[in-house]
XYZ file of C-alpha atoms in Angstrom:
459
model
C 97.327 116.235 119.367
C 93.581 116.855 119.161
C 94.052 120.569 118.481
C 96.125 120.042 115.320
C 94.016 117.299 113.728
C 92.905 118.190 110.200
C 89.499 119.874 110.230
C 86.741 118.531 107.939
C 86.925 121.803 105.946
C 90.211 120.551 104.498
C 89.243 116.926 103.856
C 85.514 116.429 103.175
C 84.176 116.598 99.610
C 83.487 120.279 98.958
C 79.975 119.650 97.614
C 79.022 117.635 100.677
C 80.847 120.067 102.964
C 79.093 123.169 101.609
C 75.692 121.511 101.863
C 76.244 120.144 105.383
C 77.636 123.455 106.640
C 75.125 125.669 104.858
C 71.936 123.659 105.333
C 71.619 124.323 109.075
C 72.323 128.013 108.396
C 69.744 128.099 105.596
C 67.095 126.465 107.782
C 67.787 128.837 110.666
C 67.743 131.828 108.318
C 64.377 130.702 106.944
C 63.037 130.551 110.487
C 64.437 134.042 111.098
C 62.783 135.291 107.906
C 59.492 133.709 108.931
C 59.754 135.535 112.251
C 60.346 138.842 110.449
C 57.192 138.337 108.418
C 55.024 137.176 111.339
C 56.295 140.036 113.516
C 55.191 142.647 110.983
C 51.865 140.907 110.359
C 51.028 141.266 114.063
C 52.294 144.851 114.290
C 50.201 145.797 111.230
C 47.107 144.977 113.307
C 47.960 147.220 116.253
C 46.078 150.246 114.838
C 43.685 150.607 111.863
C 45.725 153.380 110.226
C 48.890 151.259 110.409
C 50.986 153.912 112.097
C 52.649 151.162 114.160
C 53.662 149.320 110.981
C 55.141 152.559 109.612
C 57.055 153.083 112.880
C 58.526 149.576 112.757
C 59.332 150.008 109.056
C 61.204 153.222 109.813
C 63.096 151.426 112.616
C 64.356 148.826 110.144
C 67.476 150.807 109.095
C 68.629 151.130 112.708
C 68.074 147.440 113.395
C 69.941 146.679 110.174
C 72.799 148.902 111.307
C 73.151 147.030 114.615
C 73.071 143.701 112.790
C 75.655 145.068 110.344
C 78.044 145.890 113.192
C 77.621 142.452 114.765
C 77.659 140.498 111.498
C 80.512 142.501 109.975
C 82.608 141.958 113.089
C 81.636 138.304 112.842
C 82.833 138.143 109.234
C 86.246 139.405 110.352
C 86.343 136.953 113.251
C 85.246 134.128 110.983
C 87.796 134.821 108.256
C 90.773 135.290 110.613
C 89.867 132.451 112.961
C 89.233 129.949 110.129
C 92.476 130.938 108.407
C 94.391 130.482 111.696
C 92.722 127.110 112.137
C 93.762 126.084 108.615
C 97.358 127.087 109.464
C 97.167 125.129 112.765
C 97.831 128.255 114.884
C 95.706 127.138 117.827
C 96.875 129.817 120.279
C 95.853 132.466 117.754
C 92.448 130.767 117.431
C 91.914 130.946 121.204
C 92.939 134.600 121.455
C 90.715 135.542 118.508
C 87.701 133.990 120.222
C 88.440 135.847 123.447
C 88.702 139.197 121.690
C 85.465 138.427 119.853
C 83.606 138.403 123.180
C 85.067 141.803 124.087
C 83.993 143.283 120.736
C 80.439 141.989 121.222
C 80.215 143.733 124.603
C 81.581 147.047 123.309
C 79.169 146.985 120.349
C 76.187 146.482 122.667
C 77.358 149.315 124.932
C 77.366 151.715 121.972
C 73.851 150.596 120.954
C 72.599 151.051 124.527
C 73.789 154.660 124.682
C 72.348 155.514 121.272
C 69.042 153.909 122.236
C 68.954 155.911 125.444
C 69.606 159.308 123.877
C 69.043 159.152 120.108
C 65.719 157.503 119.222
C 63.498 160.562 119.498
C 65.883 162.604 117.347
C 65.907 159.819 114.770
C 62.111 159.775 114.344
C 61.872 163.570 114.251
C 64.287 163.534 111.326
C 62.266 160.952 109.390
C 58.595 161.805 109.815
C 56.319 164.692 110.801
C 53.564 162.297 111.951
C 53.187 162.293 115.756
C 51.538 158.854 115.911
C 54.424 157.229 114.062
C 56.944 158.955 116.327
C 55.167 157.736 119.455
C 55.034 154.092 118.352
C 58.584 154.293 117.050
C 60.111 155.665 120.243
C 58.526 152.893 122.334
C 59.617 150.161 119.928
C 63.143 151.196 118.957
C 64.298 152.249 122.448
C 63.690 148.713 123.717
C 65.297 147.105 120.663
C 68.498 149.126 121.050
C 68.941 149.293 124.823
C 68.374 145.563 125.323
C 70.246 144.381 122.230
C 72.966 142.640 124.269
C 71.469 139.271 123.297
C 71.597 140.097 119.595
C 75.281 141.055 119.633
C 76.408 138.027 121.646
C 74.150 135.661 119.690
C 75.747 136.632 116.376
C 79.310 136.488 117.699
C 78.827 133.100 119.398
C 77.256 131.748 116.204
C 80.231 132.972 114.171
C 82.626 131.133 116.486
C 80.691 127.906 115.937
C 80.555 128.577 112.209
C 84.321 129.152 112.030
C 84.985 125.552 113.063
C 82.223 124.057 110.915
C 79.705 123.423 113.711
C 76.815 125.177 111.998
C 74.203 122.690 113.241
C 74.266 124.496 116.586
C 73.563 127.815 114.866
C 70.358 126.309 113.512
C 69.343 125.495 117.083
C 70.200 128.925 118.521
C 68.586 130.938 115.729
C 65.590 128.632 115.455
C 64.952 128.655 119.210
C 65.235 132.436 119.448
C 62.928 132.985 116.484
C 60.286 130.500 117.678
C 60.216 132.062 121.152
C 59.856 135.425 119.452
C 56.956 134.258 117.292
C 55.160 132.749 120.320
C 55.608 135.841 122.475
C 54.629 138.342 119.755
C 50.816 137.954 119.894
C 50.848 137.395 123.660
C 52.674 140.656 124.413
C 51.278 142.749 121.539
C 47.604 141.946 122.138
C 47.689 141.025 125.845
C 46.709 137.341 125.814
C 46.762 134.996 128.865
C 46.571 137.836 131.363
C 49.553 139.772 130.022
C 49.134 143.531 129.493
C 48.408 144.731 125.953
C 51.711 146.368 124.977
C 51.277 147.002 121.238
C 54.487 147.786 119.353
C 56.461 147.685 122.637
C 55.353 144.067 123.053
C 56.881 143.204 119.690
C 60.180 144.748 120.797
C 60.159 142.887 124.136
C 59.462 139.581 122.357
C 62.405 140.266 120.046
C 64.966 140.948 122.778
C 63.828 137.952 124.860
C 64.291 135.653 121.863
C 67.726 137.119 121.135
C 68.890 136.782 124.746
C 67.865 133.120 124.981
C 69.611 132.415 121.654
C 72.791 134.095 122.951
C 72.781 131.965 126.097
C 72.420 128.832 123.981
C 75.299 129.997 121.774
C 77.521 130.438 124.836
C 76.635 126.961 126.149
C 77.295 125.303 122.774
C 80.683 127.000 122.422
C 81.801 125.960 125.896
C 80.580 122.366 125.613
C 81.141 121.457 121.968
C 83.563 123.916 120.323
C 86.728 122.312 121.649
C 88.964 123.747 118.916
C 88.423 127.235 120.332
C 88.460 126.681 124.123
C 86.364 129.749 124.883
C 87.494 131.129 128.237
C 88.260 134.579 129.643
C 90.875 133.253 132.049
C 94.000 135.389 131.708
C 92.409 137.393 128.913
C 93.855 140.701 127.780
C 92.677 142.747 124.789
C 94.972 142.126 121.836
C 95.266 145.121 119.525
C 97.020 143.132 116.821
C 94.228 140.558 116.612
C 91.486 143.197 116.780
C 93.201 144.986 113.897
C 93.267 141.722 111.913
C 89.575 141.138 112.641
C 88.561 144.595 111.472
C 90.817 144.492 108.405
C 88.068 142.257 107.007
C 85.299 143.110 109.455
C 85.235 146.892 109.054
C 84.649 146.801 105.293
C 81.963 144.183 105.941
C 80.336 146.479 108.514
C 80.410 149.386 106.072
C 79.086 147.137 103.332
C 76.148 145.892 105.399
C 75.414 149.224 107.088
C 75.085 150.874 103.695
C 71.726 149.100 103.471
C 70.615 151.113 106.491
C 71.538 154.422 104.900
C 70.012 153.336 101.602
C 66.735 152.499 103.343
C 66.763 155.811 105.208
C 67.280 157.655 101.930
C 64.465 155.751 100.202
C 62.142 156.544 103.106
C 62.996 160.238 102.721
C 62.327 160.010 98.984
C 58.859 158.655 99.814
C 58.202 161.854 101.761
C 58.631 163.866 98.562
C 54.981 162.945 98.015
C 51.811 163.776 100.014
C 51.609 162.239 103.505
C 49.240 159.363 102.717
C 51.258 158.325 99.650
C 54.460 158.673 101.686
C 53.107 156.471 104.487
C 52.043 153.808 101.980
C 55.441 154.038 100.320
C 57.242 153.579 103.642
C 55.012 150.625 104.484
C 55.524 149.041 101.058
C 59.280 149.398 101.483
C 59.078 147.943 104.999
C 56.938 145.006 103.878
C 59.230 144.415 100.900
C 62.306 144.106 103.120
C 60.449 141.716 105.416
C 59.196 139.496 102.583
C 62.407 139.593 100.552
C 64.257 138.373 103.645
C 62.497 135.055 103.038
C 64.212 135.034 99.641
C 67.634 136.387 100.620
C 68.155 135.008 104.145
C 68.777 131.433 102.918
C 71.290 132.753 100.389
C 73.044 134.617 103.208
C 73.013 131.316 105.112
C 74.782 129.773 102.119
C 77.169 132.738 102.188
C 77.890 132.118 105.876
C 78.553 128.435 105.192
C 80.941 129.267 102.348
C 83.089 131.843 104.137
C 84.902 129.543 106.619
C 85.360 126.832 103.949
C 87.082 129.221 101.553
C 89.085 130.927 104.328
C 90.262 127.572 105.711
C 91.304 126.256 102.313
C 93.005 129.534 101.489
C 95.075 129.116 104.644
C 95.738 125.469 103.697
C 96.679 126.281 100.039
C 93.801 124.285 98.485
C 92.962 126.129 95.270
C 90.706 123.447 93.771
C 88.571 123.301 96.912
C 88.077 127.079 96.829
C 86.887 127.038 93.217
C 84.612 123.995 93.575
C 82.981 125.604 96.631
C 82.331 128.744 94.611
C 80.816 126.843 91.678
C 78.290 125.016 93.834
C 77.541 128.287 95.632
C 76.632 129.947 92.333
C 74.257 127.135 91.383
C 72.475 127.074 94.741
C 72.175 130.862 95.118
C 70.908 131.580 91.616
C 68.431 128.675 91.675
C 66.884 129.851 94.935
C 66.712 133.505 93.899
C 65.160 132.508 90.582
C 62.316 130.959 92.586
C 61.994 134.232 94.507
C 61.813 136.141 91.214
C 58.919 133.966 90.032
C 56.962 134.451 93.276
C 57.413 138.234 93.321
C 56.284 138.481 89.714
C 53.243 136.205 90.003
C 51.698 136.646 93.471
C 52.786 140.016 94.922
C 49.209 140.933 95.842
C 48.805 137.780 97.951
C 52.007 138.611 99.857
C 50.835 142.161 100.544
C 47.391 141.048 101.753
C 49.111 139.318 104.672
C 49.944 142.777 106.013
C 47.144 145.071 104.886
C 43.655 145.312 103.400
C 44.294 148.837 102.098
C 43.678 148.639 98.337
C 45.926 151.593 97.523
C 48.868 150.110 99.413
C 48.304 146.723 97.739
C 48.227 148.370 94.314
C 51.408 150.351 95.022
C 53.149 147.318 96.496
C 52.245 145.065 93.561
C 53.911 147.480 91.154
C 56.956 147.780 93.421
C 57.433 144.025 93.911
C 57.265 143.339 90.167
C 59.694 146.112 89.309
C 62.218 144.992 91.946
C 62.061 141.236 91.256
C 64.502 141.092 88.282
C 67.278 142.279 90.597
C 67.164 138.915 92.432
C 68.786 136.997 89.587
C 71.802 139.314 89.323
C 72.136 139.385 93.124
C 72.739 135.623 93.335
C 76.053 135.900 91.487
C 77.132 139.019 93.384
C 76.488 137.522 96.840
C 78.703 134.489 96.173
C 81.534 136.613 94.762
C 81.332 138.988 97.725
C 81.499 136.048 100.171
C 84.609 134.800 98.391
C 86.283 138.207 98.463
C 85.629 138.492 102.199
C 86.956 134.998 102.913
C 90.151 135.824 100.999
C 90.648 138.977 103.122
C 89.684 141.354 100.303
C 86.779 142.893 102.162
C 87.533 146.366 100.792
C 86.378 145.263 97.343
C 83.086 144.091 98.841
C 82.684 147.458 100.523
C 83.272 149.311 97.248
C 80.651 147.173 95.486
C 78.057 147.875 98.171
C 78.740 151.616 98.212
C 78.397 151.822 94.444
C 75.281 149.641 94.294
C 73.265 151.277 97.052
C 74.525 154.839 97.460
C 76.128 155.764 94.141
C 73.503 154.089 91.924
C 70.311 152.980 93.689
C 69.481 156.063 95.769
C 70.314 158.712 93.131
C 68.510 156.772 90.392
C 65.431 156.320 92.617
C 65.430 160.042 93.420
C 65.768 161.062 89.763
C 63.026 158.670 88.649
C 60.661 159.903 91.379
C 61.304 163.557 90.520
C 61.272 163.271 86.735
C 58.142 161.130 86.506
C 56.509 162.665 89.607
C 55.236 159.292 90.815
C 56.454 156.934 93.507
C 55.702 153.906 91.335
C 58.750 154.224 89.063
C 61.425 154.633 91.745
C 61.562 150.856 92.311
C 63.200 150.325 88.887
C 66.375 151.614 90.543
C 66.818 148.208 92.263
C 67.545 146.077 89.148
C 69.629 148.890 87.626
C 71.808 148.997 90.743
C 72.125 145.211 90.849
C 73.428 145.112 87.267
C 76.149 147.618 88.172
C 76.998 145.561 91.270
C 77.477 142.371 89.256
C 79.778 144.074 86.752
C 81.972 145.415 89.572
C 82.021 142.026 91.323
C 83.246 140.298 88.176
C 85.991 142.874 87.634
C 87.227 142.631 91.235
C 87.106 138.833 91.302
C 89.094 138.639 88.090
C 91.851 140.677 89.751
C 91.739 138.662 93.004
C 91.775 135.351 91.159
C 94.932 136.282 89.271
C 96.782 137.623 92.315
C 95.491 135.426 95.158
C 93.862 132.188 93.996
C 95.768 131.236 90.844
C 99.230 131.252 92.522
C 98.121 128.791 95.240
C 99.917 125.442 95.092
C 97.170 122.866 95.335
């Protein structure tokens, strides 16, 4: 039967398979990263004092948290669905996809309620500056309350990714990002007869792009993802499957959401210093996360391409294919991040000038970028190991690594450096220190998983 035919993830050369599955994801992630940069460039020009940029920078942890919930759930869906596909359990594949749609809806509902009631409280906690609070409330309320497109986009893309159809993800993400980029200046500055909406315009452009991408993802799943048969006919929530999804997905959510709490903590550390220094520090941190996304997003695209390949071949007992996929992943990730290291060390001032003409912020940002850059090289190895651990249903190890890297090491070290040296410019050294610790933990955990899970597989 068509449903039980061997999927390409079990037959195609692993080198070719990883490249063909990851390349569309990498391209779409690069487009997403370009959008992130362009979005902030426009917002930075809303007001001369760059309060709007600070507001959007402070909103970044919340946006990251929503993406963490959607992406982490997607990791669980991806791992369980791909494993079921490898084991030829087609009814389980169908039910997993149905429950994935339910989880996307419930996640959006939670974000809507928090956006309705919690945004003002959030900004009061972070900053005493009224202008930043005003811009932030307008921007983040829209992002959260109308995030339905974001949640469904990510889940629909994960369903396509689980069966190896990543080319459609490139189309959905690319289309959403391009629409976003086009609408940004029109809605922010009021071109072509549209009202000048400022930071709110940036938020509206974002949610429109996400909603269109979600609709495309739904269409592609219905028309082309025949292995899943996405339909809500006769659907009932399945607690057993949801538990399986979150066995991997919940640690992934925690792991990714830790970035949000880390960023919040670093923003608070910036406010240990006088207000103007603190604002520049927040903006430098915000710009850094936007620019570094251009370095890390493609590696996460590689990560996303790897996960279903390893999960499928784990389900199909193909040890050699798991290891060869990992080896190529290491080479590709480290090579790309090495390029990012070179750029951050050599031209940080040129990157910063895209966002600001403030000499003090450029000087602070140049120091920060150069101090953070060495962490990229270590991160390449860690990202590939973490993807492998997740695909093999050992997501708890990934969660432990992220907690240690960002909360146990990075934030406390940044705080101590800022306090001891009484300058914001040394706190950035905490990034490479934390990344070294992360790599050591990853290697220790993978050694254990390899012995217990991979080595016994009968190839």
